[in-house]
mmCIF file of C-alpha atoms in Angstrom:
data_model
loop_
_atom_site.group_PDB
_atom_site.id
_atom_site.type_symbol
_atom_site.label_atom_id
_atom_site.label_comp_id
_atom_site.label_asym_id
_atom_site.label_seq_id
_atom_site.Cartn_x
_atom_site.Cartn_y
_atom_site.Cartn_z
ATOM 1 C CA GLU A 1 153.599 109.190 -15.024
ATOM 2 C CA THR A 2 155.763 112.142 -16.085
ATOM 3 C CA GLY A 3 159.438 111.678 -16.775
ATOM 4 C CA VAL A 4 162.396 113.818 -15.767
ATOM 5 C CA THR A 5 162.075 117.358 -17.074
ATOM 6 C CA GLN A 6 164.784 119.995 -17.214
ATOM 7 C CA SER A 7 164.659 123.720 -17.854
ATOM 8 C CA PRO A 8 165.738 125.660 -19.739
ATOM 9 C CA THR A 9 166.737 123.555 -22.749
ATOM 10 C CA HIS A 10 169.363 126.040 -23.923
ATOM 11 C CA LEU A 11 171.166 128.870 -22.196
ATOM 12 C CA ILE A 12 173.902 131.327 -23.128
ATOM 13 C CA LYS A 13 175.849 133.050 -20.358
ATOM 14 C CA THR A 14 178.892 135.280 -20.149
ATOM 15 C CA ARG A 15 182.077 134.253 -18.364
ATOM 16 C CA GLY A 16 181.923 135.227 -14.686
ATOM 17 C CA GLN A 17 178.145 135.103 -14.480
ATOM 18 C CA GLN A 18 176.072 132.720 -12.392
ATOM 19 C CA VAL A 19 173.513 130.218 -13.689
ATOM 20 C CA THR A 20 170.723 128.087 -12.224
ATOM 21 C CA LEU A 21 169.458 124.967 -13.942
ATOM 22 C CA ARG A 22 166.299 123.190 -12.844
ATOM 23 C CA CYS A 23 165.134 119.593 -12.771
ATOM 24 C CA SER A 24 161.840 117.944 -11.899
ATOM 25 C CA SER A 25 162.312 114.326 -10.947
ATOM 26 C CA GLN A 26 160.133 111.489 -12.103
ATOM 27 C CA SER A 27 157.083 110.851 -9.958
ATOM 28 C CA GLY A 28 157.952 108.731 -6.911
ATOM 29 C CA HIS A 29 161.717 109.303 -7.185
ATOM 30 C CA ASN A 30 163.497 110.781 -4.164
ATOM 31 C CA THR A 31 167.063 110.893 -5.484
ATOM 32 C CA VAL A 32 168.444 113.319 -8.053
ATOM 33 C CA SER A 33 171.892 113.294 -9.640
ATOM 34 C CA TRP A 34 173.527 115.847 -11.909
ATOM 35 C CA TYR A 35 176.036 115.143 -14.667
ATOM 36 C CA GLN A 36 178.129 117.336 -16.950
ATOM 37 C CA GLN A 37 178.679 116.147 -20.504
ATOM 38 C CA ALA A 38 181.273 118.087 -22.446
ATOM 39 C CA LEU A 39 181.159 117.870 -26.217
ATOM 40 C CA GLY A 40 182.357 114.503 -27.468
ATOM 41 C CA GLN A 41 182.723 113.008 -23.989
ATOM 42 C CA GLY A 42 180.799 110.804 -21.613
ATOM 43 C CA PRO A 43 178.824 112.336 -18.739
ATOM 44 C CA GLN A 44 180.747 113.155 -15.558
ATOM 45 C CA PHE A 45 179.077 112.890 -12.145
ATOM 46 C CA ILE A 46 178.750 116.239 -10.361
ATOM 47 C CA PHE A 47 176.715 115.382 -7.252
ATOM 48 C CA GLN A 48 173.665 113.606 -5.914
ATOM 49 C CA TYR A 49 170.871 114.717 -3.608
ATOM 50 C CA TYR A 50 168.739 112.490 -1.416
ATOM 51 C CA ARG A 51 166.053 113.855 0.902
ATOM 52 C CA GLU A 52 167.298 117.418 0.386
ATOM 53 C CA GLU A 53 170.904 116.670 1.326
ATOM 54 C CA GLU A 54 173.985 116.162 -0.832
ATOM 55 C CA ASN A 55 175.172 112.590 -0.342
ATOM 56 C CA GLY A 56 177.812 112.180 -3.017
ATOM 57 C CA ARG A 57 180.034 114.482 -5.047
ATOM 58 C CA GLY A 58 182.335 114.079 -7.998
ATOM 59 C CA ASN A 59 185.504 115.996 -8.778
ATOM 60 C CA PHE A 60 183.922 119.426 -9.235
ATOM 61 C CA PRO A 61 184.854 122.678 -7.450
ATOM 62 C CA PRO A 62 182.635 124.281 -4.800
ATOM 63 C CA ARG A 63 181.315 126.837 -7.279
ATOM 64 C CA PHE A 64 179.100 123.976 -8.429
ATOM 65 C CA SER A 65 176.337 123.710 -5.844
ATOM 66 C CA GLY A 66 172.838 122.372 -5.659
ATOM 67 C CA LEU A 67 169.569 122.141 -3.852
ATOM 68 C CA GLN A 68 166.817 119.598 -3.547
ATOM 69 C CA PHE A 69 163.342 120.668 -2.521
ATOM 70 C CA PRO A 70 160.688 118.800 -0.497
ATOM 71 C CA ASN A 71 158.970 117.754 -3.723
ATOM 72 C CA TYR A 72 162.333 116.215 -4.801
ATOM 73 C CA SER A 73 162.889 118.696 -7.614
ATOM 74 C CA SER A 74 166.407 120.058 -7.803
ATOM 75 C CA GLU A 75 168.564 122.969 -8.892
ATOM 76 C CA LEU A 76 172.151 123.091 -10.056
ATOM 77 C CA ASN A 77 173.908 126.416 -9.485
ATOM 78 C CA VAL A 78 177.205 127.338 -11.048
ATOM 79 C CA ASN A 79 178.993 130.515 -9.951
ATOM 80 C CA ALA A 80 181.788 132.406 -11.686
ATOM 81 C CA LEU A 81 181.200 130.670 -14.997
ATOM 82 C CA GLU A 82 184.226 129.658 -17.032
ATOM 83 C CA LEU A 83 184.417 128.866 -20.733
ATOM 84 C CA ASP A 84 185.065 125.194 -19.887
ATOM 85 C CA ASP A 85 181.684 125.028 -18.154
ATOM 86 C CA SER A 86 180.078 124.942 -21.595
ATOM 87 C CA ALA A 87 178.423 121.534 -21.743
ATOM 88 C CA LEU A 88 175.192 119.576 -21.673
ATOM 89 C CA TYR A 89 173.987 119.274 -18.081
ATOM 90 C CA LEU A 90 171.952 116.170 -17.400
ATOM 91 C CA CYS A 91 169.708 115.490 -14.466
ATOM 92 C CA ALA A 92 168.768 111.948 -13.485
ATOM 93 C CA SER A 93 166.308 110.702 -10.899
ATOM 94 C CA SER A 94 166.107 107.341 -9.154
ATOM 95 C CA PRO A 95 163.574 105.763 -6.815
ATOM 96 C CA GLN A 96 166.204 105.327 -4.098
ATOM 97 C CA TYR A 97 169.765 106.420 -3.462
ATOM 98 C CA ARG A 98 171.467 103.038 -3.397
ATOM 99 C CA GLY A 99 171.130 99.590 -4.779
ATOM 100 C CA ASN A 100 170.378 98.215 -8.150
ATOM 101 C CA THR A 101 168.108 100.984 -9.312
ATOM 102 C CA GLU A 102 168.483 102.601 -12.679
ATOM 103 C CA ALA A 103 168.734 106.330 -13.291
ATOM 104 C CA PHE A 104 166.211 108.032 -15.553
ATOM 105 C CA PHE A 105 167.642 110.989 -17.437
ATOM 106 C CA GLY A 106 166.114 114.228 -18.598
ATOM 107 C CA GLN A 107 166.750 115.817 -21.981
ATOM 108 C CA GLY A 108 169.447 118.063 -20.592
ATOM 109 C CA THR A 109 170.246 121.771 -20.579
ATOM 110 C CA ARG A 110 172.787 122.968 -23.121
ATOM 111 C CA LEU A 111 174.871 125.709 -21.473
ATOM 112 C CA THR A 112 177.139 127.869 -23.592
ATOM 113 C CA VAL A 113 179.542 130.231 -21.846
ATOM 114 C CA VAL A 114 180.956 133.013 -24.007
ATOM 115 C CA ALA B 1 188.365 103.845 -8.218
ATOM 116 C CA GLN B 2 186.504 102.447 -11.156
ATOM 117 C CA SER B 3 186.864 103.293 -14.806
ATOM 118 C CA VAL B 4 185.127 102.395 -18.024
ATOM 119 C CA THR B 5 186.819 102.046 -21.398
ATOM 120 C CA GLN B 6 184.931 101.959 -24.650
ATOM 121 C CA LEU B 7 187.473 100.670 -27.078
ATOM 122 C CA ASP B 8 186.046 102.192 -30.253
ATOM 123 C CA SER B 9 185.159 105.859 -30.563
ATOM 124 C CA GLN B 10 183.357 105.267 -33.876
ATOM 125 C CA VAL B 11 181.895 102.155 -35.466
ATOM 126 C CA PRO B 12 180.672 102.396 -39.070
ATOM 127 C CA VAL B 13 178.465 99.542 -40.220
ATOM 128 C CA PHE B 14 176.106 98.859 -43.094
ATOM 129 C CA GLU B 15 172.394 98.511 -42.516
ATOM 130 C CA GLU B 16 171.263 94.954 -41.612
ATOM 131 C CA ALA B 17 174.804 93.965 -40.625
ATOM 132 C CA PRO B 18 175.611 92.784 -37.086
ATOM 133 C CA VAL B 19 177.463 95.066 -34.694
ATOM 134 C CA GLU B 20 179.379 94.798 -31.435
ATOM 135 C CA LEU B 21 180.289 97.786 -29.275
ATOM 136 C CA ARG B 22 182.995 96.965 -26.779
ATOM 137 C CA CYS B 23 183.159 97.991 -23.133
ATOM 138 C CA ASN B 24 185.690 97.074 -20.468
ATOM 139 C CA TYR B 25 185.609 98.216 -16.880
ATOM 140 C CA SER B 26 187.931 98.131 -13.919
ATOM 141 C CA SER B 27 186.653 97.732 -10.407
ATOM 142 C CA SER B 28 187.789 95.910 -7.311
ATOM 143 C CA VAL B 29 184.248 95.189 -6.225
ATOM 144 C CA SER B 30 181.069 93.949 -7.822
ATOM 145 C CA VAL B 31 179.320 96.518 -9.951
ATOM 146 C CA TYR B 32 176.113 97.007 -11.810
ATOM 147 C CA LEU B 33 176.501 97.568 -15.556
ATOM 148 C CA PHE B 34 174.451 99.627 -17.969
ATOM 149 C CA TRP B 35 174.277 100.631 -21.608
ATOM 150 C CA TYR B 36 172.655 103.938 -22.533
ATOM 151 C CA VAL B 37 171.890 105.413 -25.957
ATOM 152 C CA GLN B 38 171.922 109.118 -26.778
ATOM 153 C CA TYR B 39 170.315 110.462 -29.932
ATOM 154 C CA PRO B 40 171.384 113.922 -31.187
ATOM 155 C CA ASN B 41 170.390 116.755 -28.870
ATOM 156 C CA GLN B 42 168.709 114.410 -26.435
ATOM 157 C CA GLY B 43 169.309 112.908 -23.011
ATOM 158 C CA LEU B 44 170.254 109.324 -22.216
ATOM 159 C CA GLN B 45 167.913 106.380 -22.650
ATOM 160 C CA LEU B 46 168.564 103.065 -20.933
ATOM 161 C CA LEU B 47 169.094 100.183 -23.375
ATOM 162 C CA LEU B 48 169.775 97.409 -20.877
ATOM 163 C CA LYS B 49 171.294 96.638 -17.505
ATOM 164 C CA TYR B 50 173.103 93.816 -15.734
ATOM 165 C CA LEU B 51 172.394 93.583 -12.026
ATOM 166 C CA SER B 52 172.873 89.883 -11.259
ATOM 167 C CA GLY B 53 171.904 86.448 -12.548
ATOM 168 C CA SER B 54 172.164 85.472 -16.195
ATOM 169 C CA THR B 55 175.189 86.983 -17.865
ATOM 170 C CA LEU B 56 173.298 87.529 -21.127
ATOM 171 C CA VAL B 57 170.887 90.409 -20.847
ATOM 172 C CA LYS B 58 168.405 91.575 -23.417
ATOM 173 C CA GLY B 59 167.322 95.138 -23.838
ATOM 174 C CA ILE B 60 165.166 97.338 -25.991
ATOM 175 C CA ASN B 61 165.362 97.705 -29.764
ATOM 176 C CA GLY B 62 166.859 94.221 -30.213
ATOM 177 C CA PHE B 63 170.087 94.924 -28.337
ATOM 178 C CA GLU B 64 171.731 92.468 -25.971
ATOM 179 C CA ALA B 65 174.911 92.415 -23.907
ATOM 180 C CA GLU B 66 177.023 89.775 -22.216
ATOM 181 C CA PHE B 67 178.692 90.245 -18.849
ATOM 182 C CA ASN B 68 182.072 88.544 -18.629
ATOM 183 C CA LYS B 69 183.462 88.808 -15.123
ATOM 184 C CA SER B 70 186.828 87.224 -15.872
ATOM 185 C CA GLN B 71 187.479 89.660 -18.708
ATOM 186 C CA THR B 72 185.673 92.559 -16.967
ATOM 187 C CA SER B 73 183.754 93.229 -20.152
ATOM 188 C CA PHE B 74 180.185 94.085 -21.030
ATOM 189 C CA HIS B 75 179.981 94.193 -24.825
ATOM 190 C CA LEU B 76 176.811 95.328 -26.578
ATOM 191 C CA ARG B 77 175.557 93.481 -29.654
ATOM 192 C CA LYS B 78 172.794 93.637 -32.206
ATOM 193 C CA PRO B 79 172.390 90.999 -34.946
ATOM 194 C CA SER B 80 170.991 93.399 -37.552
ATOM 195 C CA VAL B 81 171.178 97.180 -37.302
ATOM 196 C CA HIS B 82 168.860 99.796 -38.773
ATOM 197 C CA ILE B 83 169.505 103.337 -39.905
ATOM 198 C CA SER B 84 167.570 104.468 -36.821
ATOM 199 C CA ASP B 85 170.223 102.907 -34.567
ATOM 200 C CA THR B 86 172.650 105.671 -35.528
ATOM 201 C CA ALA B 87 173.457 107.321 -32.198
ATOM 202 C CA GLU B 88 176.031 107.594 -29.421
ATOM 203 C CA TYR B 89 176.229 104.636 -27.043
ATOM 204 C CA PHE B 90 177.568 104.820 -23.506
ATOM 205 C CA CYS B 91 178.600 102.027 -21.207
ATOM 206 C CA ALA B 92 178.370 102.792 -17.489
ATOM 207 C CA VAL B 93 179.083 101.120 -14.170
ATOM 208 C CA LYS B 94 177.621 101.746 -10.764
ATOM 209 C CA LYS B 95 179.143 100.686 -7.453
ATOM 210 C CA ALA B 96 177.777 102.324 -4.349
ATOM 211 C CA GLY B 97 174.968 104.793 -4.222
ATOM 212 C CA ASN B 98 173.687 105.978 -7.543
ATOM 213 C CA MET B 99 176.848 107.438 -9.019
ATOM 214 C CA LEU B 100 177.370 106.253 -12.576
ATOM 215 C CA THR B 101 180.804 106.183 -14.157
ATOM 216 C CA PHE B 102 180.543 106.446 -17.943
ATOM 217 C CA GLY B 103 182.852 105.497 -20.740
ATOM 218 C CA GLY B 104 183.774 107.984 -23.432
ATOM 219 C CA GLY B 105 181.069 106.758 -25.780
ATOM 220 C CA THR B 106 180.967 104.992 -29.139
ATOM 221 C CA ARG B 107 179.355 106.633 -32.130
ATOM 222 C CA LEU B 108 177.498 104.019 -34.156
ATOM 223 C CA MET B 109 177.078 105.107 -37.767
ATOM 224 C CA VAL B 110 174.732 102.932 -39.804
ATOM 225 C CA LYS B 111 175.107 103.357 -43.541
ATOM 226 C CA PRO B 112 172.494 102.417 -46.171
#
């Protein structure tokens, strides 16, 4: 059984550009969540996707958007990048969208905005 | 709204000594509680979780935690730490759905 995989592992972008980060969920998991972890801080919830629809969102502006595909993989898109978007972006998958299920995290994508 | 407070940002400890990492949460409803570990340049790995039942939960790598509802705490303990336990530790709570609310993290530094 493969775990959660994210690509790319590192990325450098210029302020104002757009970026797409990708996540393959663990086999059998239909729910994907994205988190932003700024340096020295705990992860912050961005949003969650279940069956290709967003069903929960944290305090992030609309320029943070996502997609979930029929195979449950997911993308995080960030438009008009700002310097403060520099962070580790973590994807987590779960076998269902509610209840006492744990989230399994990928290794993350380190985004640097210059 | 729920929040998680990890009372110590850094905890230095000598190898083979016991350690406790403190976590307090605020929530008006029942929650599920988790501890994750993050090694440098890596994602999060689940150490243990409290869902219901016994308030003392055991996890991987010899860690355990005790849920105290009256004090809204979920402190993490290990009786004897190793150099390899040096990492960042995050306490997290989950209410509805799968959204996790994390604390700010505690850096455990194990010294020889």
